[in-house]
Amino acid sequence: MGGLIKSSVAKKFAMALSGLFLVLFLGQHFTINFSSVISPDTFNEWSHFMGTNILVQAVLQPVLIFGVVFHFVMGIVLEIHNRKARAINYVSYKGNRNSSWMSRNMIYSGLVVLAFLGLHFYDFWVPELVHKYIEGHPEDAGRYYGELVEKFQDPIRVILYVVSFIFLMLHLLHGFSSSFQSVGWNNKYAKGLRGFTVAYAIIIPLGFIFIALYHYINNL
Amino acid sequence: MKLTLKIWRQENANDKGKMVTYPIDGIEGDMSFLEMLDVLNEELINKGEDPVEFDHDCREGICGACSLQINGEPHGPDRLVTTCQLHMRSFNDGDTIVIEPFRAKAFPVVKDLIVDRGAFDRIQQAGGYVSVNTSGNTIDANSIPVNKHDADESFNAATCIGCGACVAACKNASAMLFTSAKVSQYALLPQGKIEATERVQNMVRQMDLEGFGNCSNTGACEIECPKGISLENIARMNREYMSATSKG
Ligand code: HEM
Ligand code: SF4
Ligand code: FES
């Protein structure tokens, strides 16, 4: 495995797998969040399950953290390598004549998402850890909905969420379908799924934006 | 046509180099881009100046010698043509044309617009061949049946002329399109299957050693390639590589 990840093709393969894994996770995260719009009880129930289930906490959560860290570290490593591959830049370079803005700026959309993840951890993950392990409160299965709604009362935070999800959309508009190509999946089925990847890249981030705005507006 | 040319001039590999502006007149639409540069060079020589060095050979789009980044695109604004097939009618009177060498760390500038594309030769040497017994009992290639689809795909991959426009266009200066075309032309044929595992591994290793960038799937290479080499070749190379690696 160590030898495997040294080559350009293997790095790209790993980048795509970690990206696809994050896409799956995003879908699952969205489903739970969206339940908060439909039924606070369901949202509490699912959140309670995710927060207390031993399999989720001890297995899926570390895998997820590894996946995120691996993805952005590898993304940054590749970016540095790629910049070095052109020591002298062109005076005139017309990237927009042959490729999409999204595909050329994955590092920037990715870095915005990374900054957002920092905020997100500060908002939800850190308080969650403090609540559970430092202050050692007994589990209250009904607390999650209230905590969620409270976060979205700050308009600055809502704006930051909206902007971040627009960048996630840009990231996924290229990244999702690109990952098929990276793993070598380029047959007619992969091409048929291209429309789905575009829809997913637009609908899921818009859905997250809707949830943030919904809780903000609902409590004005 | 009257034009303003901004051309990269660099004495040798160690020189820093700079853009130099040359006004030029009397250019006709029927001239090729290289003929336009010939006109400029005649003028420079008559004035006792150093002519602009650029690569060329066949001047009919088959050898892969000509290069040039023209107004920010390899082989200029037209699609599916090399610089030698690009006509001046693609430009307008009064245009400013920026002409630079193909830029990549793996393609060092030799002089002016000439870059050393030896890296491609070394990738090819690392595995872009089939070993054939030539001791007298060579089997005719046509005696081995190949299905039409694979034969066509292989042929299409083999039309790559090794010009390097894919590297020049790529924001990462990646050589994946070239390497994948050279891997694919054999991977698709029964003759190429025998050495398939080592071929893809050795060619990718050499590609990485040369200092090319990685692939971000922007697709710029496919658009700028004068031979229309498809991105499907890169997907095929990725598959070949991962299955070769899992075999060890
Ligand atoms: C943590 C911050 C992130 C950074 C810094 C980042 C960075 C990058 C970069 C630089 C690439 C391009 C790699 C290349 O083309 O060579 C990339 C690809 C990708 N990213 Fe991210 N990303 C981040 C977060 C995410 C998230 C949250 C998701 C999904 C929910 C995601 C999904 C993808 C996908 C699917 C690809 C395509 C992989 C491929 O083409 O092989 N990324 N990322
Ligand atoms: S793949 Fe196309 S652009 Fe790249 S070297 Fe071959 S012919 Fe030139
Ligand atoms: S000079 Fe041979 S391809 Fe242009």
Coordinates of C-alpha atoms and ligand atoms in Angstrom, one line a residue:
Chain A
M1 CA 0.0 0.0 0.0
G2 CA 2.9 2.4 0.8
G3 CA 4.4 1.7 -2.6
L4 CA 0.9 2.0 -4.2
I5 CA 0.2 5.5 -3.1
K6 CA 3.5 6.8 -4.4
S7 CA 2.5 6.9 -8.1
S8 CA 0.4 9.7 -9.6
V9 CA -2.3 7.3 -10.8
A10 CA -2.6 5.6 -7.3
K11 CA -2.8 9.1 -5.6
K12 CA -5.6 10.1 -8.0
F13 CA -7.4 6.8 -7.3
A14 CA -7.2 7.4 -3.6
M15 CA -8.3 11.0 -4.0
A16 CA -11.3 9.8 -5.9
L17 CA -12.2 7.1 -3.4
S18 CA -12.0 9.5 -0.5
G19 CA -14.0 12.0 -2.4
L20 CA -16.7 9.5 -3.2
F21 CA -16.8 8.4 0.4
L22 CA -17.4 12.0 1.4
V23 CA -20.1 12.4 -1.2
L24 CA -21.9 9.3 0.4
F25 CA -21.5 10.8 3.9
L26 CA -22.9 14.1 2.7
G27 CA -26.0 12.4 1.5
Q28 CA -26.5 10.7 4.8
H29 CA -25.8 13.9 6.7
F30 CA -28.3 15.8 4.6
T31 CA -31.0 13.2 5.1
I32 CA -30.8 13.6 8.9
N33 CA -30.6 17.4 8.8
F34 CA -33.6 17.6 6.5
S35 CA -35.7 15.7 8.9
S36 CA -35.4 18.7 11.2
V37 CA -37.5 20.6 8.8
I38 CA -40.2 17.9 8.6
S39 CA -40.3 16.6 12.2
P40 CA -38.2 17.8 15.2
D41 CA -39.0 14.4 16.9
T42 CA -37.5 12.4 14.0
F43 CA -34.5 14.7 14.0
N44 CA -34.0 14.2 17.7
E45 CA -34.4 10.4 17.4
W46 CA -31.9 10.1 14.5
S47 CA -29.4 12.4 16.1
H48 CA -29.6 10.6 19.4
F49 CA -29.0 7.3 17.5
M50 CA -25.9 8.8 15.7
G51 CA -24.6 10.3 18.9
T52 CA -24.9 7.2 21.1
N53 CA -24.7 4.2 18.8
I54 CA -21.4 2.4 19.5
L55 CA -20.9 1.4 15.9
V56 CA -21.3 5.0 14.6
Q57 CA -19.2 6.5 17.3
A58 CA -16.4 4.0 17.5
V59 CA -16.1 2.9 13.9
L60 CA -17.8 5.2 11.4
Q61 CA -16.7 8.4 13.1
P62 CA -13.0 7.6 13.0
V63 CA -13.3 6.4 9.4
L64 CA -15.0 9.7 8.5
I65 CA -12.4 11.8 10.2
F66 CA -9.7 9.8 8.5
G67 CA -11.5 10.2 5.1
V68 CA -11.8 14.0 5.5
V69 CA -8.2 14.5 6.6
F70 CA -6.8 12.2 4.0
H71 CA -8.8 14.0 1.3
F72 CA -7.7 17.5 2.0
V73 CA -4.1 16.6 2.9
M74 CA -3.9 14.7 -0.4
G75 CA -5.6 17.5 -2.2
I76 CA -3.0 20.0 -0.9
V77 CA -0.1 17.6 -1.7
L78 CA -1.3 17.2 -5.3
E79 CA -1.8 21.0 -5.7
I80 CA 1.8 21.7 -4.5
H81 CA 3.1 19.0 -6.8
N82 CA 1.1 20.3 -9.8
R83 CA 2.3 23.8 -9.3
K84 CA 5.9 22.7 -9.4
A85 CA 5.3 20.9 -12.6
R86 CA 5.1 24.2 -14.4
A87 CA 8.1 26.2 -13.1
I88 CA 7.5 29.2 -15.4
N89 CA 4.0 30.4 -16.0
Y90 CA 2.5 31.5 -19.3
V91 CA 2.2 35.1 -20.1
S92 CA -1.1 34.2 -21.7
Y93 CA -3.1 31.2 -20.6
K94 CA -6.7 30.7 -21.7
G95 CA -7.9 28.0 -19.4
N96 CA -11.6 29.0 -20.0
R97 CA -11.2 28.0 -23.7
N98 CA -10.7 24.3 -22.8
S99 CA -12.0 23.6 -19.3
S100 CA -14.5 24.6 -16.6
W101 CA -13.8 27.0 -13.9
M102 CA -14.8 24.4 -11.3
S103 CA -12.3 21.9 -12.6
R104 CA -9.4 24.4 -12.5
N105 CA -10.2 25.7 -9.0
M106 CA -10.8 22.6 -7.0
I107 CA -8.2 23.7 -4.5
Y108 CA -10.0 27.0 -3.8
S109 CA -13.4 25.5 -3.5
G110 CA -11.9 22.7 -1.3
L111 CA -10.1 25.2 0.9
V112 CA -13.4 27.2 1.5
V113 CA -15.1 23.9 2.4
L114 CA -12.1 23.1 4.8
A115 CA -12.6 26.5 6.5
F116 CA -16.3 25.8 6.8
L117 CA -15.5 22.4 8.4
G118 CA -13.5 24.4 11.0
L119 CA -16.5 26.5 11.8
H120 CA -18.7 23.5 11.7
F121 CA -16.6 21.6 14.2
Y122 CA -16.5 24.7 16.4
D123 CA -20.3 24.9 16.2
F124 CA -21.4 21.4 16.7
W125 CA -18.6 18.9 17.3
V126 CA -16.7 20.8 20.0
P127 CA -19.8 21.6 22.1
E128 CA -20.9 18.0 21.6
L129 CA -17.6 16.6 23.0
V130 CA -17.7 19.1 25.9
H131 CA -21.3 18.2 26.6
K132 CA -20.7 14.5 26.6
Y133 CA -17.2 13.9 27.8
I134 CA -16.0 17.0 29.7
E135 CA -19.1 18.2 31.5
G136 CA -20.4 14.6 31.4
H137 CA -24.1 15.5 31.2
P138 CA -26.5 12.5 31.1
E139 CA -27.8 11.9 27.6
D140 CA -31.0 13.8 26.8
A141 CA -32.5 12.4 23.6
G142 CA -34.6 15.6 23.1
R143 CA -31.8 18.2 23.1
Y144 CA -30.6 18.1 19.5
Y145 CA -33.3 20.0 17.7
G146 CA -33.1 23.0 20.1
E147 CA -29.3 23.1 19.7
L148 CA -29.6 23.1 15.9
V149 CA -32.2 25.8 15.8
E150 CA -30.2 28.0 18.2
K151 CA -27.1 27.9 16.0
F152 CA -29.1 29.3 13.0
Q153 CA -30.3 32.4 14.9
D154 CA -27.1 34.3 14.1
P155 CA -27.4 35.9 10.6
I156 CA -23.6 36.0 10.1
R157 CA -23.4 32.3 10.6
V158 CA -26.3 31.7 8.2
I159 CA -24.5 33.7 5.6
L160 CA -21.3 31.8 6.2
Y161 CA -23.2 28.6 5.8
V162 CA -24.8 29.7 2.6
V163 CA -21.5 30.8 1.0
S164 CA -19.7 27.6 2.0
F165 CA -22.4 25.5 0.5
I166 CA -22.2 27.4 -2.8
F167 CA -18.4 26.5 -2.8
L168 CA -19.2 22.9 -2.0
M169 CA -21.6 22.9 -4.9
L170 CA -18.8 24.2 -7.2
H171 CA -16.4 21.5 -5.8
L172 CA -18.9 18.7 -6.4
L173 CA -20.0 19.9 -9.8
H174 CA -16.6 18.8 -11.0
G175 CA -15.4 16.4 -8.3
F176 CA -18.3 13.9 -8.3
S177 CA -18.2 13.0 -12.0
S178 CA -14.4 13.4 -12.1
S179 CA -14.0 10.7 -9.5
F180 CA -15.5 8.1 -11.9
Q181 CA -12.9 8.9 -14.5
S182 CA -10.1 8.7 -11.8
V183 CA -11.1 5.2 -10.8
G184 CA -11.1 4.3 -14.4
W185 CA -14.9 4.1 -14.8
N186 CA -15.7 5.7 -18.1
N187 CA -18.1 3.3 -19.8
K188 CA -21.6 4.1 -20.9
Y189 CA -23.0 3.6 -17.4
A190 CA -20.6 6.1 -15.9
K191 CA -21.5 8.6 -18.6
G192 CA -25.2 8.0 -18.0
L193 CA -24.6 8.9 -14.3
R194 CA -23.1 12.2 -15.2
G195 CA -26.5 13.9 -15.1
F196 CA -27.2 12.4 -11.7
T197 CA -23.8 13.7 -10.3
V198 CA -24.7 17.2 -11.5
A199 CA -28.2 17.1 -10.0
Y200 CA -26.7 15.7 -6.7
A201 CA -24.0 18.5 -6.7
I202 CA -26.7 21.2 -7.0
I203 CA -29.6 19.7 -5.0
I204 CA -27.7 18.6 -1.8
P205 CA -25.9 21.9 -1.2
L206 CA -29.1 23.9 -2.0
G207 CA -30.9 21.6 0.5
F208 CA -28.4 22.4 3.2
I209 CA -28.9 26.1 2.4
F210 CA -32.6 25.7 2.6
I211 CA -32.4 24.1 6.1
A212 CA -30.2 26.9 7.5
L213 CA -32.5 29.6 6.0
Y214 CA -35.6 27.7 7.2
H215 CA -34.6 27.6 10.8
Y216 CA -33.5 31.3 10.7
I217 CA -36.6 32.6 9.1
N218 CA -38.9 30.3 11.1
N219 CA -37.6 31.9 14.3
L220 CA -37.4 35.6 13.3
Chain B
M1 CA -2.7 41.7 -42.6
K2 CA -0.8 43.8 -40.1
L3 CA 0.0 42.1 -36.8
T4 CA 1.8 42.6 -33.6
L5 CA 3.7 39.5 -32.4
K6 CA 4.9 39.1 -28.8
I7 CA 7.4 36.3 -28.8
W8 CA 9.4 34.6 -26.1
R9 CA 13.1 35.0 -26.7
Q10 CA 15.6 33.0 -24.8
E11 CA 19.3 32.6 -25.8
N12 CA 19.8 29.2 -24.2
A13 CA 18.6 26.9 -21.4
N14 CA 20.3 29.0 -18.7
D15 CA 19.2 32.4 -20.0
K16 CA 16.3 34.1 -18.2
G17 CA 14.4 34.9 -21.4
K18 CA 11.8 37.7 -22.1
M19 CA 8.9 38.6 -24.3
V20 CA 9.9 40.7 -27.3
T21 CA 7.4 42.6 -29.5
Y22 CA 7.7 42.5 -33.3
P23 CA 5.4 44.3 -35.7
I24 CA 4.8 42.4 -38.9
D25 CA 3.0 43.4 -42.2
G26 CA 2.0 41.7 -45.4
I27 CA 0.7 38.5 -43.9
E28 CA -1.9 36.7 -45.9
G29 CA -4.7 34.5 -44.7
D30 CA -3.5 31.5 -46.8
M31 CA -0.2 31.4 -45.0
S32 CA 0.3 28.9 -42.3
F33 CA 1.3 30.1 -38.9
L34 CA 4.8 28.7 -39.4
E35 CA 5.0 30.5 -42.8
M36 CA 4.2 33.7 -41.0
L37 CA 7.1 33.1 -38.7
D38 CA 9.3 32.3 -41.7
V39 CA 8.4 35.8 -43.0
L40 CA 9.4 37.3 -39.7
N41 CA 12.7 35.4 -39.6
E42 CA 13.5 36.5 -43.2
E43 CA 13.1 40.1 -42.0
L44 CA 15.2 39.5 -38.9
I45 CA 18.0 37.8 -40.9
N46 CA 18.0 40.7 -43.4
K47 CA 18.4 43.1 -40.5
G48 CA 21.2 41.0 -39.1
E49 CA 19.3 39.9 -36.1
D50 CA 18.9 36.4 -34.6
P51 CA 16.0 34.6 -36.1
V52 CA 13.3 33.1 -33.8
E53 CA 14.0 29.4 -33.3
F54 CA 11.0 27.1 -33.4
D55 CA 10.5 23.3 -34.0
H56 CA 9.0 22.0 -37.2
D57 CA 9.4 19.2 -39.7
C58 CA 6.6 17.7 -41.8
R59 CA 4.5 20.8 -41.9
E60 CA 1.4 18.6 -42.6
G61 CA 0.3 17.7 -39.1
I62 CA 1.8 14.2 -38.8
C63 CA 5.2 14.4 -37.2
G64 CA 4.5 16.2 -33.9
A65 CA 7.5 18.5 -34.2
C66 CA 5.8 21.8 -34.2
S67 CA 4.5 23.2 -30.9
L68 CA 4.0 26.8 -29.7
Q69 CA 1.5 28.2 -27.2
I70 CA -0.4 30.7 -29.3
N71 CA -2.6 33.3 -27.5
G72 CA -2.8 31.1 -24.5
E73 CA -3.6 27.8 -26.3
P74 CA -1.3 25.1 -27.6
H75 CA -1.4 25.0 -31.4
G76 CA -3.5 28.2 -31.3
P77 CA -7.3 28.8 -31.3
D78 CA -8.4 26.3 -33.9
R79 CA -9.4 22.7 -32.9
L80 CA -7.9 19.5 -34.2
V81 CA -5.0 21.1 -36.0
T82 CA -1.3 21.5 -35.3
T83 CA 0.5 24.8 -35.5
C84 CA 1.8 24.0 -38.9
Q85 CA -1.8 23.5 -40.1
L86 CA -3.1 26.6 -38.5
H87 CA -3.8 29.3 -41.1
M88 CA -3.4 33.0 -40.6
R89 CA -7.1 33.5 -41.7
S90 CA -7.9 32.4 -38.1
F91 CA -6.6 35.9 -37.1
N92 CA -7.7 39.4 -37.9
D93 CA -5.9 42.4 -39.2
G94 CA -4.5 44.4 -36.2
D95 CA -4.4 41.4 -33.8
T96 CA -1.7 41.0 -31.2
I97 CA -0.5 37.4 -31.0
V98 CA 1.3 36.1 -28.0
I99 CA 3.7 33.2 -28.8
E100 CA 5.3 31.2 -26.1
P101 CA 7.1 27.8 -25.8
F102 CA 5.1 24.9 -24.3
R103 CA 5.6 25.3 -20.6
A104 CA 6.4 22.4 -18.3
K105 CA 9.2 21.6 -15.9
A106 CA 9.7 18.4 -17.8
F107 CA 10.0 20.3 -21.1
P108 CA 12.9 22.7 -20.5
V109 CA 13.4 25.5 -23.1
V110 CA 16.4 24.8 -25.4
K111 CA 16.2 28.2 -27.3
D112 CA 13.4 30.7 -27.9
L113 CA 10.3 28.6 -28.7
I114 CA 12.1 25.2 -28.8
V115 CA 11.6 22.9 -25.8
D116 CA 13.2 19.5 -25.1
R117 CA 10.4 16.9 -25.3
G118 CA 12.8 14.0 -24.6
A119 CA 10.7 13.1 -21.6
F120 CA 8.1 11.7 -24.0
D121 CA 10.8 9.6 -25.7
R122 CA 11.8 8.2 -22.3
I123 CA 8.2 7.4 -21.4
Q124 CA 7.9 5.6 -24.7
Q125 CA 11.1 3.7 -24.2
A126 CA 10.0 2.6 -20.8
G127 CA 7.3 0.3 -22.3
G128 CA 5.7 1.7 -25.4
Y129 CA 6.5 -1.3 -27.6
V130 CA 5.9 -5.0 -28.0
S131 CA 8.7 -7.5 -27.9
V132 CA 8.7 -9.6 -31.1
N133 CA 10.7 -12.6 -31.9
T134 CA 12.5 -11.8 -35.2
S135 CA 14.5 -15.0 -35.5
G136 CA 12.6 -16.1 -38.6
N137 CA 9.4 -17.6 -37.2
T138 CA 7.6 -14.2 -36.7
I139 CA 3.9 -14.6 -36.9
D140 CA 2.0 -12.2 -39.2
A141 CA 0.0 -9.8 -37.1
N142 CA -3.0 -10.2 -39.3
S143 CA -3.3 -13.9 -38.4
I144 CA -4.5 -12.9 -34.9
P145 CA -8.1 -11.8 -35.0
V146 CA -8.9 -8.5 -33.4
N147 CA -12.5 -7.3 -33.0
K148 CA -13.3 -4.2 -35.0
H149 CA -14.1 -2.0 -31.9
D150 CA -10.8 -2.7 -30.2
A151 CA -8.9 -2.3 -33.5
D152 CA -10.5 1.1 -34.0
E153 CA -9.9 2.3 -30.5
S154 CA -6.3 1.1 -30.6
F155 CA -5.8 2.9 -33.9
N156 CA -7.3 6.1 -32.6
A157 CA -4.9 6.0 -29.6
A158 CA -2.0 5.4 -31.9
T159 CA -2.7 8.6 -33.9
C160 CA -1.1 10.5 -31.1
I161 CA 1.9 12.3 -32.6
G162 CA 3.6 13.1 -29.3
C163 CA 3.5 16.8 -29.8
G164 CA 3.0 17.6 -26.1
A165 CA 0.1 20.0 -26.5
C166 CA -1.7 18.0 -23.8
V167 CA 1.0 18.9 -21.3
A168 CA 1.1 22.5 -22.5
A169 CA -2.7 22.9 -22.1
C170 CA -3.0 21.2 -18.7
K171 CA -2.9 23.5 -15.7
N172 CA -0.9 20.8 -14.0
A173 CA 1.4 20.1 -16.9
S174 CA 0.3 16.5 -16.7
A175 CA 1.3 14.0 -19.4
M176 CA -1.5 11.6 -18.7
L177 CA -3.2 11.9 -22.1
F178 CA 0.0 11.2 -24.0
T179 CA 1.0 8.3 -21.7
S180 CA -2.5 6.8 -21.7
A181 CA -2.6 6.9 -25.5
K182 CA 0.6 5.0 -25.7
V183 CA -0.5 2.5 -23.1
S184 CA -3.9 2.1 -24.8
Q185 CA -2.7 1.4 -28.3
Y186 CA -1.2 -1.8 -27.0
A187 CA -3.5 -2.6 -24.1
L188 CA -6.4 -3.0 -26.6
L189 CA -4.6 -5.6 -28.8
P190 CA -3.8 -9.3 -28.2
Q191 CA -0.2 -8.6 -29.0
G192 CA 0.0 -6.1 -26.3
K193 CA -1.6 -8.2 -23.5
I194 CA 1.5 -10.2 -22.7
E195 CA 3.6 -7.3 -21.4
A196 CA 0.6 -5.3 -20.3
T197 CA 1.4 -5.4 -16.5
E198 CA 5.0 -4.2 -16.8
R199 CA 4.2 -1.8 -19.6
V200 CA 1.7 0.4 -17.7
Q201 CA 3.7 0.3 -14.5
N202 CA 7.0 1.2 -16.2
M203 CA 5.5 4.0 -18.3
V204 CA 3.6 5.6 -15.4
R205 CA 6.8 5.3 -13.3
Q206 CA 8.8 7.1 -16.0
M207 CA 6.1 9.7 -16.4
D208 CA 6.3 10.5 -12.7
L209 CA 10.1 10.6 -12.7
E210 CA 10.1 13.2 -15.5
G211 CA 8.3 15.6 -13.2
F212 CA 5.0 16.0 -14.9
G213 CA 2.0 17.1 -12.8
N214 CA -1.0 15.0 -11.8
C215 CA -4.4 14.7 -13.6
S216 CA -7.3 16.8 -12.3
N217 CA -9.6 15.7 -15.1
T218 CA -10.1 19.2 -16.4
G219 CA -10.3 17.8 -19.9
A220 CA -8.2 20.6 -21.4
C221 CA -5.8 18.1 -23.0
E222 CA -8.6 16.4 -25.0
I223 CA -9.9 19.8 -26.3
E224 CA -6.5 21.0 -27.3
C225 CA -5.1 17.8 -28.7
P226 CA -4.7 18.1 -32.5
K227 CA -5.5 14.4 -32.9
G228 CA -8.6 14.4 -30.7
I229 CA -7.1 11.7 -28.3
S230 CA -10.0 10.9 -25.9
L231 CA -10.0 11.1 -22.1
E232 CA -11.2 7.5 -22.2
N233 CA -7.6 6.5 -22.7
I234 CA -6.8 8.0 -19.3
A235 CA -9.6 6.1 -17.6
R236 CA -8.2 2.9 -19.4
M237 CA -4.7 3.6 -18.2
N238 CA -6.0 4.1 -14.6
R239 CA -7.8 0.8 -14.8
E240 CA -4.8 -1.0 -16.3
Y241 CA -2.5 0.5 -13.7
M242 CA -4.6 -0.4 -10.7
S243 CA -5.2 -3.9 -11.9
A244 CA -1.5 -4.3 -12.7
T245 CA -0.6 -3.1 -9.2
S246 CA -3.0 -5.4 -7.5
K247 CA -1.3 -8.3 -9.5
G248 CA 2.0 -7.1 -8.0
Ligands
HEM1 C1 -11.8 19.6 3.4 C2 -11.7 20.4 2.4 C3 -11.5 19.9 1.0 C4 -10.4 20.1 0.2 C5 -9.2 20.9 0.6 C6 -10.6 19.4 -1.0 C7 -9.7 19.4 -2.1 C8 -9.9 18.7 -3.3 C9 -9.0 18.8 -4.4 C10 -7.8 19.7 -4.5 C11 -9.5 18.0 -5.4 C12 -8.9 17.8 -6.7 C13 -7.9 16.7 -6.8 C14 -7.4 16.5 -8.2 O1 -8.1 16.7 -9.1 O2 -6.2 16.2 -8.4 C15 -10.6 17.4 -4.8 C16 -11.4 16.5 -5.5 C17 -12.6 16.0 -5.0 N1 -13.2 16.4 -3.9 FE1 -12.5 17.5 -2.4 N2 -11.8 18.8 -1.0 C18 -12.4 19.0 0.2 C19 -13.6 18.6 0.7 C20 -14.4 17.8 0.0 C21 -15.7 17.4 0.4 C22 -16.3 17.8 1.7 C23 -16.2 16.6 -0.6 C24 -17.5 15.9 -0.7 C25 -18.5 16.0 0.1 C26 -15.2 16.5 -1.6 C27 -15.3 15.8 -2.8 C28 -14.4 15.7 -3.8 C29 -14.5 14.8 -5.0 C30 -15.6 13.9 -5.3 C31 -13.3 15.0 -5.7 C32 -13.0 14.4 -7.1 C33 -11.9 13.3 -6.9 C34 -11.3 13.0 -8.3 O3 -11.6 13.7 -9.2 O4 -10.6 12.0 -8.4 N3 -14.1 17.3 -1.3 N4 -10.9 17.8 -3.5
SF4_2 S1 -2.2 13.1 -26.8 FE1 -2.6 14.7 -28.4 S2 -1.8 16.6 -27.5 FE2 -0.9 14.9 -26.4 S3 1.0 14.4 -27.4 FE3 -0.5 13.0 -28.3 S4 -1.3 14.2 -30.1 FE4 -0.2 15.7 -28.9
FES3 S1 5.5 20.2 -38.3 FE1 5.0 18.1 -38.3 S2 3.1 18.2 -37.2 FE2 3.6 20.3 -37.4

